[in-house]
CSV table of C-alpha atoms in Angstrom, one decimal:
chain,number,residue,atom,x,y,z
H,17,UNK,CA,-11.9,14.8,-15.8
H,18,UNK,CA,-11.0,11.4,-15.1
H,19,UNK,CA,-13.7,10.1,-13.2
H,20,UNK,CA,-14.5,6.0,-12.0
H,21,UNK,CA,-18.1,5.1,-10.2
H,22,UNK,CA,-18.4,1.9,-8.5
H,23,UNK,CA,-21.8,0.2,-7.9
H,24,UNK,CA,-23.3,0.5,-4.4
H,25,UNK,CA,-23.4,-1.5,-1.8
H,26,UNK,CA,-24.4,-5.0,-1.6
H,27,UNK,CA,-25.5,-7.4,1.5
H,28,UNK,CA,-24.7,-11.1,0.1
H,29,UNK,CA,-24.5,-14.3,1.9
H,30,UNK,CA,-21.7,-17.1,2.3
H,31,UNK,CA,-20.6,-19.2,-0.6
H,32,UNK,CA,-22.6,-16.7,-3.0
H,33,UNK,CA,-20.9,-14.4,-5.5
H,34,UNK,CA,-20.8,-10.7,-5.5
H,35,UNK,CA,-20.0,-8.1,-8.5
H,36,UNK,CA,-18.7,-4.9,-8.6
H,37,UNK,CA,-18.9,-2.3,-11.7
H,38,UNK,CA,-16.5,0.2,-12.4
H,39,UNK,CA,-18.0,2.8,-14.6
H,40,UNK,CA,-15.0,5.1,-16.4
H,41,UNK,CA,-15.5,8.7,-17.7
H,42,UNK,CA,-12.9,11.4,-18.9
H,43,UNK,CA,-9.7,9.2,-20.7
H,44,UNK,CA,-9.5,6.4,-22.9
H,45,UNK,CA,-10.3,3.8,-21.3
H,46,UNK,CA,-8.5,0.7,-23.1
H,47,UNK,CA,-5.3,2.2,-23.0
H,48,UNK,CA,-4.9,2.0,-19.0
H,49,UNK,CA,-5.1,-1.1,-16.9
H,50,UNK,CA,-8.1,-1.3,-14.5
H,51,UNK,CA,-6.4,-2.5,-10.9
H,52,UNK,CA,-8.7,-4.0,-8.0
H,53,UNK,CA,-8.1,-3.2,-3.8
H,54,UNK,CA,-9.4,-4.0,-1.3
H,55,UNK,CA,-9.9,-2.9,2.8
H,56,UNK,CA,-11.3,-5.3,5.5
H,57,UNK,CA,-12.6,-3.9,8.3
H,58,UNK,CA,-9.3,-2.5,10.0
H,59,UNK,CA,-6.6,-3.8,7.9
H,60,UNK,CA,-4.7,-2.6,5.4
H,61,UNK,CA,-5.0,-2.3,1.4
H,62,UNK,CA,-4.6,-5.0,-0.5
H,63,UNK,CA,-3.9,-5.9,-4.2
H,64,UNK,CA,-6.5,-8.0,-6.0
H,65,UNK,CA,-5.7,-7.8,-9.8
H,66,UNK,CA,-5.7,-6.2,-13.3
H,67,UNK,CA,-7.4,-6.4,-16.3
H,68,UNK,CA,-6.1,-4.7,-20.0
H,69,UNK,CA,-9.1,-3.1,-20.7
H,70,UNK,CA,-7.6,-3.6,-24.6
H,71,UNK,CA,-7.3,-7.5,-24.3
H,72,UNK,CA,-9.4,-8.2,-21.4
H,73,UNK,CA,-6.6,-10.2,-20.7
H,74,UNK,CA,-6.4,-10.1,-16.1
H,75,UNK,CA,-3.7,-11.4,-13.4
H,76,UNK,CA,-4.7,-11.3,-10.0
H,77,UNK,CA,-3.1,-12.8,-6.4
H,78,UNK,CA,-2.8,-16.1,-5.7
H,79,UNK,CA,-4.6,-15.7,-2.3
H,80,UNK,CA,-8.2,-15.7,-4.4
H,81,UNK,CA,-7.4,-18.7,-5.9
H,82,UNK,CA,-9.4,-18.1,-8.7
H,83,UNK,CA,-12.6,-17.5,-6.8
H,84,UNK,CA,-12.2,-13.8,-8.9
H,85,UNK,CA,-12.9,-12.8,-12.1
H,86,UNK,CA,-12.3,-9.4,-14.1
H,87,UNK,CA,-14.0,-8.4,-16.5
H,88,UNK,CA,-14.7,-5.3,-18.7
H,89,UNK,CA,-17.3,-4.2,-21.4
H,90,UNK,CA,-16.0,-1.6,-23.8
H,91,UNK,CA,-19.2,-0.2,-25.4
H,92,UNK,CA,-20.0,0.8,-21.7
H,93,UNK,CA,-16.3,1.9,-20.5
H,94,UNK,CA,-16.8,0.1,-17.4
H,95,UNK,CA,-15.0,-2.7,-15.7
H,96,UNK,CA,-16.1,-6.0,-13.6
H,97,UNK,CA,-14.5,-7.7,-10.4
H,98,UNK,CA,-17.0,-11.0,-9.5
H,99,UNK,CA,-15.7,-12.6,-6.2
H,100,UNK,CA,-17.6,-15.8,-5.8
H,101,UNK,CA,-17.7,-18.7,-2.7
H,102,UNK,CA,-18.0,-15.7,-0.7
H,103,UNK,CA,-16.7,-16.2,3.2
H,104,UNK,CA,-16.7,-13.9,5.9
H,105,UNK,CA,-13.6,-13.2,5.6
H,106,UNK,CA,-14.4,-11.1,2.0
H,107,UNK,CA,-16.4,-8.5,3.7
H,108,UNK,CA,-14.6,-5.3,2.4
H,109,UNK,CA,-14.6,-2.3,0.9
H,110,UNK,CA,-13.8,-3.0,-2.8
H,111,UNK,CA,-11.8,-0.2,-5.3
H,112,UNK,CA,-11.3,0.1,-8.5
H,113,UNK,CA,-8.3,2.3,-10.3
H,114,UNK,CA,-6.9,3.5,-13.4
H,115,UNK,CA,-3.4,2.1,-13.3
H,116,UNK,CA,-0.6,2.6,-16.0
H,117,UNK,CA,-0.4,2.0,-19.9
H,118,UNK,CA,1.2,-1.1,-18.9
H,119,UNK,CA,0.8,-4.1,-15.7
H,120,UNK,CA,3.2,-2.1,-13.8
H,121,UNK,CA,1.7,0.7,-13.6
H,122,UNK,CA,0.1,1.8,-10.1
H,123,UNK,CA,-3.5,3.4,-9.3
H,124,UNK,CA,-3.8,7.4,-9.9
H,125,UNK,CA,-7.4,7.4,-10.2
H,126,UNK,CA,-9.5,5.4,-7.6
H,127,UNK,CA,-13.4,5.0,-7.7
H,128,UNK,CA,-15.1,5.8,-4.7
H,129,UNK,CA,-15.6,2.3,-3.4
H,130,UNK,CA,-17.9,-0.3,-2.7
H,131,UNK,CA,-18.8,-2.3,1.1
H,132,UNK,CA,-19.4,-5.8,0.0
H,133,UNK,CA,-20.9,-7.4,3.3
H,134,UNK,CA,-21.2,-11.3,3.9
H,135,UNK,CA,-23.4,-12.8,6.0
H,136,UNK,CA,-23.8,-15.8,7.6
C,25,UNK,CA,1.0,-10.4,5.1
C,26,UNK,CA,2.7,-7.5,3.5
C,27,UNK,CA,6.2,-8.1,1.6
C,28,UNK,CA,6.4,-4.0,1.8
C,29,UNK,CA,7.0,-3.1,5.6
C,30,UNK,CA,5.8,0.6,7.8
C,31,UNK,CA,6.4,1.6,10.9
C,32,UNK,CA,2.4,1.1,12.0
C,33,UNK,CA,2.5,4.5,13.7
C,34,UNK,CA,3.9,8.2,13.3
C,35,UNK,CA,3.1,11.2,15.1
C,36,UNK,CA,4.2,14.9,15.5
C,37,UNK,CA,2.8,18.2,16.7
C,38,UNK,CA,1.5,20.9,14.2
C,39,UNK,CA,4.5,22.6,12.4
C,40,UNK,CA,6.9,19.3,13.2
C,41,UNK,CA,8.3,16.9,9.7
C,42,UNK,CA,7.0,13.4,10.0
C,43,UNK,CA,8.8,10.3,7.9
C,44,UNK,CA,7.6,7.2,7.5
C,45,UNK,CA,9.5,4.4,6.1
C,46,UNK,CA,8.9,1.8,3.4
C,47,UNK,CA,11.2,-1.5,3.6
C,48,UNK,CA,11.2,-4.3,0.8
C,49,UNK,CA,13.4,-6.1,-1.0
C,50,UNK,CA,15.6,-6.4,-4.6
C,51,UNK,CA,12.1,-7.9,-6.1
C,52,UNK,CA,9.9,-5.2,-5.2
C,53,UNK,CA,11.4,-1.5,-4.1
C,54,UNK,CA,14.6,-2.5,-5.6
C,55,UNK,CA,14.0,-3.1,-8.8
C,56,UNK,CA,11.0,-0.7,-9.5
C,57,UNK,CA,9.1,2.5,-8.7
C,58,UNK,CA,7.4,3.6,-5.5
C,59,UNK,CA,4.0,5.3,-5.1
C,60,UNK,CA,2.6,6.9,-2.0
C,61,UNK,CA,-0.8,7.1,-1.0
C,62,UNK,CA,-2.8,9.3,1.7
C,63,UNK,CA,-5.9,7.2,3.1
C,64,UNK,CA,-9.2,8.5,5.3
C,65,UNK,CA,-10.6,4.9,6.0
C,66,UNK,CA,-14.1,4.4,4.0
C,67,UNK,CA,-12.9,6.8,1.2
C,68,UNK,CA,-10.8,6.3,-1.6
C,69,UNK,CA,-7.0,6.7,-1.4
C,70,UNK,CA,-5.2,9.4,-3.1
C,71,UNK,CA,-2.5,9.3,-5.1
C,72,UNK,CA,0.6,11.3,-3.1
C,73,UNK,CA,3.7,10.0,-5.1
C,74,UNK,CA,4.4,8.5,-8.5
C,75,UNK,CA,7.5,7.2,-9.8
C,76,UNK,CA,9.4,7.3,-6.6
C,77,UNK,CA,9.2,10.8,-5.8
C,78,UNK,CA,6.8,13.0,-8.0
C,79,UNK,CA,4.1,15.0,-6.5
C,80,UNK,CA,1.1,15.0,-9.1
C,81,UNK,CA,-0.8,18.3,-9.5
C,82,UNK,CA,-2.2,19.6,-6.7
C,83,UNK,CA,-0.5,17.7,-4.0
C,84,UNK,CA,1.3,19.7,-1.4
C,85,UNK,CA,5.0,20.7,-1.6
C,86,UNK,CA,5.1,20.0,2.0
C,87,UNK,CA,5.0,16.5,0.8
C,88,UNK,CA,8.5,14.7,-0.6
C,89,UNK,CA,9.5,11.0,-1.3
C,90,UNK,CA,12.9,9.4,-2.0
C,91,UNK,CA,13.5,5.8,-2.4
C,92,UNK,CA,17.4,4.3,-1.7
C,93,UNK,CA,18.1,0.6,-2.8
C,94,UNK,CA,15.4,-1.4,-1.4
C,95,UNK,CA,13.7,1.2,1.5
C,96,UNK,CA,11.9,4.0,0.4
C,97,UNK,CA,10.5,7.3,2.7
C,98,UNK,CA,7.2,9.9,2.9
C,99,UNK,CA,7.8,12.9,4.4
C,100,UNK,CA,5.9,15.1,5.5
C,101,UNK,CA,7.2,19.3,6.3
C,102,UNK,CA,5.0,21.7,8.5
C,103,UNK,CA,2.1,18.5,9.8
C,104,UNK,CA,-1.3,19.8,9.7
C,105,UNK,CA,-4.0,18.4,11.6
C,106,UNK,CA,-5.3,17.5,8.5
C,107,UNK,CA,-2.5,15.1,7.4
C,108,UNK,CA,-3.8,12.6,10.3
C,109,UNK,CA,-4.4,9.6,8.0
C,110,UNK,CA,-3.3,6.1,7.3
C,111,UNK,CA,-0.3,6.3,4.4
C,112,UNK,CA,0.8,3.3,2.2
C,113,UNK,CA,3.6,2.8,-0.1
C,114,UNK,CA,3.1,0.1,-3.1
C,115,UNK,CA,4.8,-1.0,-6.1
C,116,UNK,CA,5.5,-4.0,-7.9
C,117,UNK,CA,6.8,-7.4,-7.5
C,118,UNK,CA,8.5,-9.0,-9.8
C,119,UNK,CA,8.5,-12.5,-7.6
C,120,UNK,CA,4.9,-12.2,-7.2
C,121,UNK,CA,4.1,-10.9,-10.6
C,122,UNK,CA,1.5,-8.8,-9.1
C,123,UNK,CA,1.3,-5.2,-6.8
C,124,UNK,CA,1.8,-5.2,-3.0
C,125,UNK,CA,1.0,-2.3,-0.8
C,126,UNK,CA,2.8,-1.7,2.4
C,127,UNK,CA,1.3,-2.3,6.1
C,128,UNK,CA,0.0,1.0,6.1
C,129,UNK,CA,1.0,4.1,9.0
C,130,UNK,CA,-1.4,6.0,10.7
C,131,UNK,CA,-0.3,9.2,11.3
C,132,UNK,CA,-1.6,11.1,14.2
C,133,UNK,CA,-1.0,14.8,15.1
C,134,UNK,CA,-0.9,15.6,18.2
């Protein structure tokens, strides 16, 4: 079965970076894109990026202003989200998901998440 | 902000149908699919809707979705205590060039 595990927790302070695994399991995991969410503490879900786990090529939202950066390693199936000059502002719970064969494609599988917490 | 706009609250008794709405525009729900998702804060979201209105496996027939120019709608048939959750609607953006979800309605059984 499709399966995606996220790395645990992390404490981290401001201006530092953080980065999140995404292990896959059960599909092939360069033919779907790998999309990153997010959920601050009582807001909504928000839309952080992709990555083509084929090309490692990645898009993400112009609110992180290129403070993030996806990655993936194919020998290990798993895929990367690094948010660096961390601000308070970043402390979240960060997803991962298998999205569509192509960039438009939305989330069907979701890892169980990770709390990034920054502190000041 | 959101570009993809919900009603922040919904609420019925056991038995009652509950919709919540999903307002865009041409760039976003007008020009490409809708997906629904049911979410327990602290857990991961799942998936309720695909392509506008299709239920994957396992998701509840009680559960329907239709989309109409550039506003799309959950509904919800016979509410269970269970169904009290936050519910998002997303899809893409062809002026952002990127995914957007909606502002998210908690539903609350009453």
């Amino acid at each position: 079965q499709v399966q995606l595990v996220q790395s645990g927790a992390e404490v981290t302070n401001l201006g530092a970076s953080v980065k999140v695994s995404c292990k896959t399991s059960g599909y092939t995991f360069s033919a779907y894109y790998i999309q990153w969410v997010r959920q601050a503490p009582g807001q909504g879900l928000e839309w952080m990026g992709w990555i083509n786990p084929n090309s490692g090529g990645s898009n993400y939202t112009q609110t992180f202003q290129g403070r993030v950066t996806l990655t993936r390693d194919t020998s290990l199936n798993t895929a990367y989200m690094e948010l660096s000059r961390l601000r308070s502002d970043d402390t979240a719970i960060y997803f991962c998901g298998r999205g569509g064969q192509t960039r438009y494609g939305l989330i069907d599988y979701w890892g169980q998440g990770s709390l990034v917490t920054v502190s000041s | 902000q959101s570009v993809l706009t919900q009603p922040p609250s919904a609420s019925g008794t056991p038995g009652q149908r509950v919709t919540i709405s999903c307002s865009g525009s041409n760039s976003n729900i007008g020009s490409n699919v809708v997906s629904w998702y049911q979410h327990f804060p602290g857990t991961a979201p799942k998936l309720l809707i695909s392509m506008n209105d299709q239920r994957p496996s396992g998701v509840a027939d009680r559960i329907s979705a239709s989309k109409s120019g550039t506003s799309a709608s959950l509904a919800i048939s016979g509410l269970r205590s269970e169904d009290e959750a936050d519910y998002y609607c997303a899809g893409w953006d062809d002026s952002l060039s990127g995914h957007v979800f909606g502002t998210g309605t908690k539903v609350t059984v009453l």
